Coordinates of C-alpha atoms in Angstrom, one line a residue:
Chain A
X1279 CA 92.6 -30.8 0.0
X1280 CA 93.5 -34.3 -0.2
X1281 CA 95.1 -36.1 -3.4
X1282 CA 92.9 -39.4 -3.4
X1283 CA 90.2 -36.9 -5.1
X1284 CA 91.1 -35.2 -8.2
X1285 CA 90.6 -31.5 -8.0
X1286 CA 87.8 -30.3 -10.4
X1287 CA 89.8 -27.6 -11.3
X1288 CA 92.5 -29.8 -13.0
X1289 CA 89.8 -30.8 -16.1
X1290 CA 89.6 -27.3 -17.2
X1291 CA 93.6 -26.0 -16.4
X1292 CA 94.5 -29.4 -18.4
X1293 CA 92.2 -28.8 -21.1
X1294 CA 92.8 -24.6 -21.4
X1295 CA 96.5 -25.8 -21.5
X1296 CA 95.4 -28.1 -24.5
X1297 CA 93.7 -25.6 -25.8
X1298 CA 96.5 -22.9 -25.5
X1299 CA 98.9 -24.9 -27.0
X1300 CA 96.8 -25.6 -30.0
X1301 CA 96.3 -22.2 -30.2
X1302 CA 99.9 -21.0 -30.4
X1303 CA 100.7 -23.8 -33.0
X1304 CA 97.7 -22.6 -35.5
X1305 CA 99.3 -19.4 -35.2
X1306 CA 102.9 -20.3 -36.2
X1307 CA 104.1 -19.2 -32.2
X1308 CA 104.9 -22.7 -31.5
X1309 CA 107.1 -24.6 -33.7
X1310 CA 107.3 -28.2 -33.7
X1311 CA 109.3 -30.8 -35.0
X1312 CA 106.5 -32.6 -36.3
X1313 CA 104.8 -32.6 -39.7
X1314 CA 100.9 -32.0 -39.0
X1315 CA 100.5 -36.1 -40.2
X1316 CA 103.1 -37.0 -38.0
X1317 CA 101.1 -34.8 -34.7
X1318 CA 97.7 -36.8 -36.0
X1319 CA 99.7 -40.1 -35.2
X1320 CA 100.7 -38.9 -32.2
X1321 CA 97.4 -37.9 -30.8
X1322 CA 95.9 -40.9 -32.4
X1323 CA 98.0 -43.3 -30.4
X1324 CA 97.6 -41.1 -27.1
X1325 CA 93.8 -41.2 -27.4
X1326 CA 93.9 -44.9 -28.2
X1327 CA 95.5 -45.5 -24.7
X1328 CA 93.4 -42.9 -23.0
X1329 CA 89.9 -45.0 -24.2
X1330 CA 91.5 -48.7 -23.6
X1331 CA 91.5 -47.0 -20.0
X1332 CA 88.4 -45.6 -19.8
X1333 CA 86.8 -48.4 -21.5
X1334 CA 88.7 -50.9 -18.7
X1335 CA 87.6 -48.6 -16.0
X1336 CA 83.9 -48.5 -17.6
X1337 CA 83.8 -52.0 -17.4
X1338 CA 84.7 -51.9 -13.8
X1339 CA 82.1 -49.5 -12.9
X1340 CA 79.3 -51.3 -15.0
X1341 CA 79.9 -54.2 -13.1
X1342 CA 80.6 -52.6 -9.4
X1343 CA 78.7 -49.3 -9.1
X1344 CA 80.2 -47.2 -7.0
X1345 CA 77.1 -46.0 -4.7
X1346 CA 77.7 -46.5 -1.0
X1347 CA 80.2 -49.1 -1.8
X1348 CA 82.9 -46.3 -2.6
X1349 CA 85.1 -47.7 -0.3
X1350 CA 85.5 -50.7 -2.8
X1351 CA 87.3 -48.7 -5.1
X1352 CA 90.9 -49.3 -5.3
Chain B
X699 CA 109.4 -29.5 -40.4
X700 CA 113.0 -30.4 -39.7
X701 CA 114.4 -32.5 -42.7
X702 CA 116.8 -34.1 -40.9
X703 CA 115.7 -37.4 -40.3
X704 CA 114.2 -39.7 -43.7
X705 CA 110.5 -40.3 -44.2
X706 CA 109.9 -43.5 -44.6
X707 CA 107.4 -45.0 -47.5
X708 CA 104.2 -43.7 -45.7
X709 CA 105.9 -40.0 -45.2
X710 CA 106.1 -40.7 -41.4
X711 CA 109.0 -40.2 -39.3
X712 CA 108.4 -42.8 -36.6
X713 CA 111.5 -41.7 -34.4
X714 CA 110.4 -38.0 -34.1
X715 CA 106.7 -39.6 -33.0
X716 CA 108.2 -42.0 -30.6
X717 CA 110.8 -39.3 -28.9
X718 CA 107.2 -36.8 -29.2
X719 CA 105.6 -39.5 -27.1
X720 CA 108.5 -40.0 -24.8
X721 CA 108.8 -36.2 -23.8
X722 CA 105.2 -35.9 -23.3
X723 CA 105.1 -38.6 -21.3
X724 CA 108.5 -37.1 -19.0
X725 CA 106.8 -34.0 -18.8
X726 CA 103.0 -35.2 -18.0
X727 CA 105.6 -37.0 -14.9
X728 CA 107.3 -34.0 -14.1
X729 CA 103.9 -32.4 -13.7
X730 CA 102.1 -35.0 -11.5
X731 CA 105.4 -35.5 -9.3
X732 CA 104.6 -31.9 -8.7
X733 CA 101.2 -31.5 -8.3
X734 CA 101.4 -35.0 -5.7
X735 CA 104.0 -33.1 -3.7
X736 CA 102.0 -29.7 -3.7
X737 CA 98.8 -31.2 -2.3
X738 CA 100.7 -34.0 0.3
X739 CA 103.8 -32.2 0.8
X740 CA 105.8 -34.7 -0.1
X741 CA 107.3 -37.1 -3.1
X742 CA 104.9 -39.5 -4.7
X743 CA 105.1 -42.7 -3.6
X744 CA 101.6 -44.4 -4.4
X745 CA 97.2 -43.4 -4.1
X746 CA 96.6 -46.5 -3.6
X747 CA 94.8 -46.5 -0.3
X748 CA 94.6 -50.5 -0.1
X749 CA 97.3 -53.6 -0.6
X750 CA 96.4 -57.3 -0.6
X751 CA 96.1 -58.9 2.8
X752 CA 96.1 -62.8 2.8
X753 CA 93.6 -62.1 6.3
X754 CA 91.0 -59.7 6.6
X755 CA 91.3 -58.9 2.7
X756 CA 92.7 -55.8 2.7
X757 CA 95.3 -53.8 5.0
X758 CA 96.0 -49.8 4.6
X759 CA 99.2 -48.9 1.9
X760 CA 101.6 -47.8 4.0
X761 CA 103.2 -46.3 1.0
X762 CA 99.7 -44.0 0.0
X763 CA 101.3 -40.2 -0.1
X764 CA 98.7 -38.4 1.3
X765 CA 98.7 -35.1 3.3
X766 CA 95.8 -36.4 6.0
X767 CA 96.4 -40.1 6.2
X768 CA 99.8 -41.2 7.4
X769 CA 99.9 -45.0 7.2
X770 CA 103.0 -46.5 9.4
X771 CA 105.1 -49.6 7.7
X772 CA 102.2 -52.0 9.1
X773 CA 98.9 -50.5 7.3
X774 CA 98.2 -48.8 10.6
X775 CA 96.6 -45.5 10.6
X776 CA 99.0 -43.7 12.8
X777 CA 102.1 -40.8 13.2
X778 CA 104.1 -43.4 15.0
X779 CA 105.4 -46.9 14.1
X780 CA 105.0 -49.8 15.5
X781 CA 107.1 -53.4 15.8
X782 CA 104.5 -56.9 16.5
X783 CA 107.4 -57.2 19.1
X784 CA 105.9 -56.0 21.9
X785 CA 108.6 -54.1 23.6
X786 CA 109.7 -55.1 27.6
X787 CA 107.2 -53.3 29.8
X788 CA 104.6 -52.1 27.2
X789 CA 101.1 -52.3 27.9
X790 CA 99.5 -52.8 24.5
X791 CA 96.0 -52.3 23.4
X792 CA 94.9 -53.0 19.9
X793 CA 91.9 -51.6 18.3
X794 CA 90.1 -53.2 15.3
X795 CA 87.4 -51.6 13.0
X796 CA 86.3 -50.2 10.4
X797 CA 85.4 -46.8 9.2
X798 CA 84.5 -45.0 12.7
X799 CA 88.1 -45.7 14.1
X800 CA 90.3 -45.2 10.8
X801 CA 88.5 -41.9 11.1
X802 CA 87.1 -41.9 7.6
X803 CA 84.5 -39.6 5.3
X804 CA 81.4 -39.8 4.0
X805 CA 80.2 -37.3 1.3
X806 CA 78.0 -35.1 3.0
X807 CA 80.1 -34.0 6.0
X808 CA 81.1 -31.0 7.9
X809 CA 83.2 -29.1 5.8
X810 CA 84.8 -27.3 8.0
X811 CA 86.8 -29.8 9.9
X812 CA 88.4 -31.2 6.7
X813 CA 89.9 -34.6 7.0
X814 CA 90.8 -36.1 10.7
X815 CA 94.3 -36.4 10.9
X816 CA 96.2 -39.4 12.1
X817 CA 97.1 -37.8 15.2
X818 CA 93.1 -37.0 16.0
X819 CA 91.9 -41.0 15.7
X820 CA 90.7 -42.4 18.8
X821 CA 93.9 -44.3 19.4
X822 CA 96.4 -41.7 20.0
X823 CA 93.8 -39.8 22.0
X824 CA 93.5 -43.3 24.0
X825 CA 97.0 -43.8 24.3
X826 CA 97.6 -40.0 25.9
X827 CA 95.1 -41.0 28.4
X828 CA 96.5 -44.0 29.3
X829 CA 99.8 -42.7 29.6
X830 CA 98.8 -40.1 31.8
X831 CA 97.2 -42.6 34.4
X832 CA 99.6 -43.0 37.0
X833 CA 98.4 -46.5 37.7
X834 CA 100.3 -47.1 34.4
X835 CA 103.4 -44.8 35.5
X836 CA 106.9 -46.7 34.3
X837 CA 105.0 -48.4 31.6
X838 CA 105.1 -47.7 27.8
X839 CA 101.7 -47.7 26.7
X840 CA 100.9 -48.8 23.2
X841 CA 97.4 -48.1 21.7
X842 CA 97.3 -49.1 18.1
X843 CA 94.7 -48.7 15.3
X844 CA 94.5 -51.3 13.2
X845 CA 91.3 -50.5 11.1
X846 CA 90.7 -50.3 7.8
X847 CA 87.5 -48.8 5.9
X848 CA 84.4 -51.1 5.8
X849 CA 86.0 -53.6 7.8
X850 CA 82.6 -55.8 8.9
X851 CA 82.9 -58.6 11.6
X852 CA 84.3 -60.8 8.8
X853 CA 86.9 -59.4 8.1
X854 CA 87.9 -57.9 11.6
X855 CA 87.3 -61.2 13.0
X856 CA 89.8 -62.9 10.6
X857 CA 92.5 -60.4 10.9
X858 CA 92.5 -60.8 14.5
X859 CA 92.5 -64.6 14.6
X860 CA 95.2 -64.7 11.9
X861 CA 97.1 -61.6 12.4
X862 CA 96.7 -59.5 15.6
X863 CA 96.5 -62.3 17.6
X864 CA 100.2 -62.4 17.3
X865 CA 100.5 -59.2 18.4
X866 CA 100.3 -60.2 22.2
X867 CA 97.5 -57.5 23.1
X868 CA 97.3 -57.1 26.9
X869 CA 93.3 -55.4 25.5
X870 CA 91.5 -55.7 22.6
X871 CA 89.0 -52.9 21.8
X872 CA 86.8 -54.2 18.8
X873 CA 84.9 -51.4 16.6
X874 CA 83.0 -51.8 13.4
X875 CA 79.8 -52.3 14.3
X876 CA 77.8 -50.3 12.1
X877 CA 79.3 -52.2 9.0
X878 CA 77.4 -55.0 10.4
X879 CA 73.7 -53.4 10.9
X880 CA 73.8 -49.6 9.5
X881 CA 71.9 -50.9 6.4
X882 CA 68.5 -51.7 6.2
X883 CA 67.3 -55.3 6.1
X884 CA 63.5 -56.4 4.5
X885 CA 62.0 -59.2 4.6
X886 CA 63.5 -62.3 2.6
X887 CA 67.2 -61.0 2.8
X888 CA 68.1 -63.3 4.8
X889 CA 67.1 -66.2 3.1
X890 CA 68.1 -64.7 -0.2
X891 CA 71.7 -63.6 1.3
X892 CA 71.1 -60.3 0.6
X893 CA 72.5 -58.7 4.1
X894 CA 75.5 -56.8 4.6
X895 CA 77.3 -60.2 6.2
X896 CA 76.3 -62.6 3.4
X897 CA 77.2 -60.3 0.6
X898 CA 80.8 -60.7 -1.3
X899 CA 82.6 -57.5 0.2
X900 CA 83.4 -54.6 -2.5
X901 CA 87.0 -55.1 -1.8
X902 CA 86.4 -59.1 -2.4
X903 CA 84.8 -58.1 -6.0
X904 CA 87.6 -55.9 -6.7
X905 CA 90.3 -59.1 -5.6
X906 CA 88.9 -61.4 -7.9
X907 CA 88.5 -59.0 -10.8
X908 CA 92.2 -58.0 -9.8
X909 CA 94.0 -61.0 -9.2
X910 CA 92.2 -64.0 -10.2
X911 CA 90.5 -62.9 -13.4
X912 CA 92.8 -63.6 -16.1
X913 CA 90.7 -61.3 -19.1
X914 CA 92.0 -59.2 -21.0
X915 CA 90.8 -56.1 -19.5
X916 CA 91.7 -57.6 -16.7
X917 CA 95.6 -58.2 -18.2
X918 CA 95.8 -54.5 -18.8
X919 CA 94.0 -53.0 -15.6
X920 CA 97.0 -55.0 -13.4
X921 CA 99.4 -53.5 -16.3
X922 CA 97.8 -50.1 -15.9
X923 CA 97.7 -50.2 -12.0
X924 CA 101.3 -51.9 -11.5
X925 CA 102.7 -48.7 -13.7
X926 CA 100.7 -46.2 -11.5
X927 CA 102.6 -47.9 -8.4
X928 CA 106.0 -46.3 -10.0
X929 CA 104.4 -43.1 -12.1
X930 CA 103.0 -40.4 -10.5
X931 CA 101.1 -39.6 -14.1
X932 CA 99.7 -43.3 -14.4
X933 CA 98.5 -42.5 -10.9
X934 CA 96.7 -39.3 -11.6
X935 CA 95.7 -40.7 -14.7
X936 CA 94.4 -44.2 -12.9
X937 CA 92.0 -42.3 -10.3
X938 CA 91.1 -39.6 -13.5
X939 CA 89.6 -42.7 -15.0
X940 CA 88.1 -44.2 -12.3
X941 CA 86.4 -41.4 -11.2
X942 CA 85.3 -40.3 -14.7
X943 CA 83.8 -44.1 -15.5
X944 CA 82.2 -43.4 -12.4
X945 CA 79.9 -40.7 -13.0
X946 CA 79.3 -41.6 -16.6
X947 CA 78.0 -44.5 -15.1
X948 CA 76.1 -42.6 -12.6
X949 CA 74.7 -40.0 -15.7
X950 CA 73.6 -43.4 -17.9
X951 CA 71.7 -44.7 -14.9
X952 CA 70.1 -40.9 -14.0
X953 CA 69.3 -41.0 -17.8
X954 CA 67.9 -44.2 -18.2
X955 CA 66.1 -43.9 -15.2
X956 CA 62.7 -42.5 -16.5
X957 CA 62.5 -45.3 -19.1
X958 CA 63.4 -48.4 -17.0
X959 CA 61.0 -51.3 -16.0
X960 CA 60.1 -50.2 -12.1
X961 CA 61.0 -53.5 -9.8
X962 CA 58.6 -55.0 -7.8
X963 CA 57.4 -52.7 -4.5
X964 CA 59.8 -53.5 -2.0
X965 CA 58.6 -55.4 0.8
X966 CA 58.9 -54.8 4.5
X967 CA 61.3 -55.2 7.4
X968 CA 62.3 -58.2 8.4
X969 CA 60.4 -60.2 10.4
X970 CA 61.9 -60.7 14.3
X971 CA 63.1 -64.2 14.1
X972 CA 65.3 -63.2 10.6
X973 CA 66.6 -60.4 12.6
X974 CA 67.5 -63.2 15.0
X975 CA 68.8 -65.1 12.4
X976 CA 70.4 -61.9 11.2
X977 CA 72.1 -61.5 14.7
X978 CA 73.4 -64.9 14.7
X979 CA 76.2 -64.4 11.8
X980 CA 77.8 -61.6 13.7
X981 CA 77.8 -63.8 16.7
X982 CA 79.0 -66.5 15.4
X983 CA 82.3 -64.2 14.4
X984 CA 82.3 -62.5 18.2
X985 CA 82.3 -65.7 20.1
X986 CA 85.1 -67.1 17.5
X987 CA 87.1 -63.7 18.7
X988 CA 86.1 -63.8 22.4
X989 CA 87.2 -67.6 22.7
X990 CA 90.5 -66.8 20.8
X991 CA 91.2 -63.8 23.4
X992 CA 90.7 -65.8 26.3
X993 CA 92.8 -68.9 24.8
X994 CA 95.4 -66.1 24.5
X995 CA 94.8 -64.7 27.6
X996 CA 94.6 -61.4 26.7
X997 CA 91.0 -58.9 27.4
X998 CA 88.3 -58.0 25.0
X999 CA 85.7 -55.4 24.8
X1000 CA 83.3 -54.2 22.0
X1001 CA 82.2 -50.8 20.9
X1002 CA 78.4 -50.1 19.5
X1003 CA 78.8 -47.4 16.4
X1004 CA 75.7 -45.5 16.7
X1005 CA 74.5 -43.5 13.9
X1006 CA 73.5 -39.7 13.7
X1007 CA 70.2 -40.5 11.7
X1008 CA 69.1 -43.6 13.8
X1009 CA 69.6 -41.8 17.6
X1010 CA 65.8 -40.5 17.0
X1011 CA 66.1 -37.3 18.4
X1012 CA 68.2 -38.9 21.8
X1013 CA 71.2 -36.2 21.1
X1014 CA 70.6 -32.5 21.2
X1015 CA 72.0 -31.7 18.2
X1016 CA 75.0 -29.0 17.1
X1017 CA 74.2 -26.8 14.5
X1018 CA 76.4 -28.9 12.2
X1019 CA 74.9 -32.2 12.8
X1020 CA 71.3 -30.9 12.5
X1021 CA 72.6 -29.6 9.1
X1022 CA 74.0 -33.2 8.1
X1023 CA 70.9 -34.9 9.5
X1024 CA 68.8 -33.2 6.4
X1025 CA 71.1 -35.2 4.1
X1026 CA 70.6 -38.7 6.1
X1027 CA 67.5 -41.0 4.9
X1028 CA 65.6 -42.1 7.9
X1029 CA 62.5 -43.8 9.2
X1030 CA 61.4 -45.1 11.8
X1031 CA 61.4 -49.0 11.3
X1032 CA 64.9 -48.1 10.2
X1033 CA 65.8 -46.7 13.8
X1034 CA 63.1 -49.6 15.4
X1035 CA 65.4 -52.3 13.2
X1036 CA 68.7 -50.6 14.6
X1037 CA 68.0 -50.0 17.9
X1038 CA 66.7 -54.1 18.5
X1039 CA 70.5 -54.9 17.0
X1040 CA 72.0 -52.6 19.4
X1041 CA 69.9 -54.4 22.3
X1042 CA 70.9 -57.8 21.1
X1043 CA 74.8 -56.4 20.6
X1044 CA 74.2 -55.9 24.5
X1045 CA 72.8 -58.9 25.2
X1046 CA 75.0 -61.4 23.6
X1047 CA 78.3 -59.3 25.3
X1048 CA 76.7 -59.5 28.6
X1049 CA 75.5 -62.7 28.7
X1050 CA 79.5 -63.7 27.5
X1051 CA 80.8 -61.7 30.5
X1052 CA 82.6 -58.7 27.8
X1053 CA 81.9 -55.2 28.3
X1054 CA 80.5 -52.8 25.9
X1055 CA 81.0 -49.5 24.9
X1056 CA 78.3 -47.4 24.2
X1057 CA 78.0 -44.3 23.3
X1058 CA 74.3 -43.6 23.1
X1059 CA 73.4 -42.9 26.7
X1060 CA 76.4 -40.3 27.3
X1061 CA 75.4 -38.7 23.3
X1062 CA 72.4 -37.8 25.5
X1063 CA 73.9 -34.9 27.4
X1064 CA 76.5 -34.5 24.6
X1065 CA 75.4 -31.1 22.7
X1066 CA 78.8 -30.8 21.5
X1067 CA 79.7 -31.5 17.5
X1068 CA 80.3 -35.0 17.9
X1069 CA 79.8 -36.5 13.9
X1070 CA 81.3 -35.6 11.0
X1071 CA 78.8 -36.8 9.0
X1072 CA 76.3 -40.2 9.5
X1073 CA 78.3 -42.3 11.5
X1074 CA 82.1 -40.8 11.7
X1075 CA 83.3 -38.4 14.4
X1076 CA 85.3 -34.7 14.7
X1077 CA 88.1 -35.0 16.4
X1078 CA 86.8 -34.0 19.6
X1079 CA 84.0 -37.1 18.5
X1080 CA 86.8 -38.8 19.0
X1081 CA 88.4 -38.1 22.3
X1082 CA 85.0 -38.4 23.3
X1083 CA 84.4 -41.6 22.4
X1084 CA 88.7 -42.7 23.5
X1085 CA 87.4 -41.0 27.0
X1086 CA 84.1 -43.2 27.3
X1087 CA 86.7 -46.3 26.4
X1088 CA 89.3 -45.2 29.1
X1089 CA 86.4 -44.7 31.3
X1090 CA 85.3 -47.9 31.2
X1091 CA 88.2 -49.8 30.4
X1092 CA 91.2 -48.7 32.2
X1093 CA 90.6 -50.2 35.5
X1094 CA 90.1 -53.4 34.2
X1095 CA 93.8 -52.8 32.4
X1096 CA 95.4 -51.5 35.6
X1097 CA 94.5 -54.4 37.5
X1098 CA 95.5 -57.1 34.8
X1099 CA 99.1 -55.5 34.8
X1100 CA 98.6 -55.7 38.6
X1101 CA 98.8 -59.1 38.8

């Protein structure tokens, strides 16, 4: 397998990892220094990064569909 | 919660967020640095398959950490490196292209072969066979492939006058054809500039977006993509996003299919004289290379690409092609409009005194596995095709050096 495609089986390890962890901290096994506001922040800030990307990249494939041109993607 | 450090007025403790953000984003690092080196075996350096060329657009990232394609430190697709010095002694031969001699993929392929290696191009398999000709015996033979993916004539045509050029070449073997004439024209393109030579290339699109656009989105897609060029998890995350944009893209046009205005019936081929016209634009870009060569002194040859779907039954097929073949749109104007560019490719070469490669008369008693999928080869595709070159070729060489 080659690294310039993203293996499909890295969406649903990444988000079962997500998942677990979530998991262990609703059940008191995972102990973290943050207060639950605090962790809101944090996830807040991450997912307003993650959709500025997405959003960029949306753009970019709204105006360049990928098609047969799929070589034009960087 | 630790007490240790003060709330502030809003009950937030902004150091314990920004050191939460900070680990995460060492560990998400630590992760990709690992997964990069378990699929390519080594460190990360970059997945970016491209860099900025001033000619020809783009060259291949010599830095790209991939298992399969091994760039050297000039964007060439090969295990060895090269200097544009050409060594005492060396008889050099250059190869320019697209697609077919980087030894690329299309999405319906044959599995089974997974991706050619940079050892299994046509060049090194050129170069071996050169090597071994004794008419070449106490030479160093040099055969390097300088393509890149979706090179057309443009683009091949201005990195050799620019670039390659330079290179002192004792033979250049130009490829790329199919960039040029794979795609169907109607009637009109021409005069509306809608054919594969008058159309801004993908990679030209993603260069102005890229470098001269100065949007915001644009701002923070160079921010984004600079910071992927040092972090293997702004890499990972980078193609992530491209490829999920991609197909949600892909689903809103599936969806809004049904409900969108139908265009207007799309109208026939093109009549002769466009495809003359058609014809002309890549000529105009071959006679521009052949006069540079012979300026230069140095050969020049041209390959036809043929295509798997537009060979009209010529090939007996391998079990594998005729498997890819029910993936490949095809008609027979299509084939008709190919095979009259393939006659006038023939034409306009002989007439200048260059030879051509083809491969479509020797495909004939070729039932081997030649393609990988529409247009690209195996690796034995491609000592095929490397054989048909030295075939045809390497006389010509041995009596250059001769005198």
């Amino acid at each position: 397998m080659h690294i310039d495609r993203i293996p499909l089986w890295l969406f649903p390890l990444v988000a079962l990892v997500i998942a677990a962890l979530w998991f262990a901290w609703r059940r008191g096994w995972l102990r973290l220094p943050l207060a639950e506001r605090e962790l809101v922040v944090v996830s807040k800030l991450l997912f307003i990064v993650g959709a500025i990307m997405v959003l960029v990249m949306l753009r970019n494939s709204i105006e360049l569909p990928a098609g047969q041109f799929i070589y034009g993607r960087f | 919660m630790a007490a240790s450090e003060p709330a502030n007025a809003t009950g937030l403790r902004w150091g314990r967020i920004f050191a939460t953000l900070a680990v995460l984003a060492l560990v998400a690092e630590l992760v990709s640095q690992g997964l990069i080196y378990v699929y390519a075996g080594k460190p990360f350096h970059s997945l970016s398959l491209y860099r900025w060329s001033a000619y020809g657009l783009v060259r291949n990232n010599p830095a790209l950490t991939s298992p399969g394609f091994e760039i050297e430190g000039n964007g060439f697709r090969s295990v060895k490196a090269f200097t544009k010095e050409k060594p005492p002694g060396t008889v050099r031969v250059i190869l320019l292209g697209g697609s077919v001699l980087y030894s690329g993929l299309a999405g319906a392929r044959l599995e089974q072969y997974g991706r050619v290696s940079s050892a299994e191009t046509i060049a090194p398999y050129l170069e071996a066979m050169l090597a071994a000709d004794p008419r070449f015996a106490g030479r160093k033979v040099e055969v390097i492939n300088t393509a890149v993916n979706f090179n057309r004539i443009v683009e091949i045509a201005s990195a050799y006058l620019e670039e390659y050029l330079y290179w002192q070449p004792d033979l250049v073997v130009v490829f790329g054809s199919i960039n040029n004439f794979y795609w169907y024209r109607h009637a009109g393109d021409v005069a509306a500039g809608h054919t594969p030579l008058q159309l801004r290339h993908p990679f030209r699109l993603e260069f102005e977006r890229q470098v001269n656009e100065h949007s915001l989105a644009a701002f923070i897609e160079r921010a984004w993509r600079t910071g992927a060029e040092h972090s293997a998890a702004l890499a990972l995350a980078s193609k992530a996003c491209v490829a999920l944009a991609d197909h949600l893209v892909q689903w809103a046009q599936r969806l809004a299919a049904p409900v969108m205005k139908q265009g207007p019936a799309e109208p026939g081929p093109e009549t002769a004289e466009e495809g003359r016209a058609y014809f002309q634009f890549y000529a105009s870009y071959a006679d521009a290379m052949i006069a540079a060569a012979r300026r230069a002194g140095q050969d020049i040859a041209f390959v036809w690409e043929p295509a798997l779907g537009n060979l009209g039954g010529l090939k007996p097929l391998s079990d594998g092609e005729r498997e890819i073949l029910k993936s490949i749109y095809s008609s027979p104007d299509r084939t008709a409009q190919f095979e009259a560019s393939r006659k006038a490719f023939h034409t306009l070469f002989d007439t200048a005194g260059v030879p051509v490669i083809d491969p479509t008369e020797a495909l004939r008693t070729t039932p081997e596995t030649v393609f990988i999928d529409y247009v690209h080869y195996t690796p034995d595709g491609n000592r095929f095709v490397a054989s048909l070159i030295y075939k045809q070729l390497s006389e010509g060489l041995a009596a250059r050096l001769a005198k």
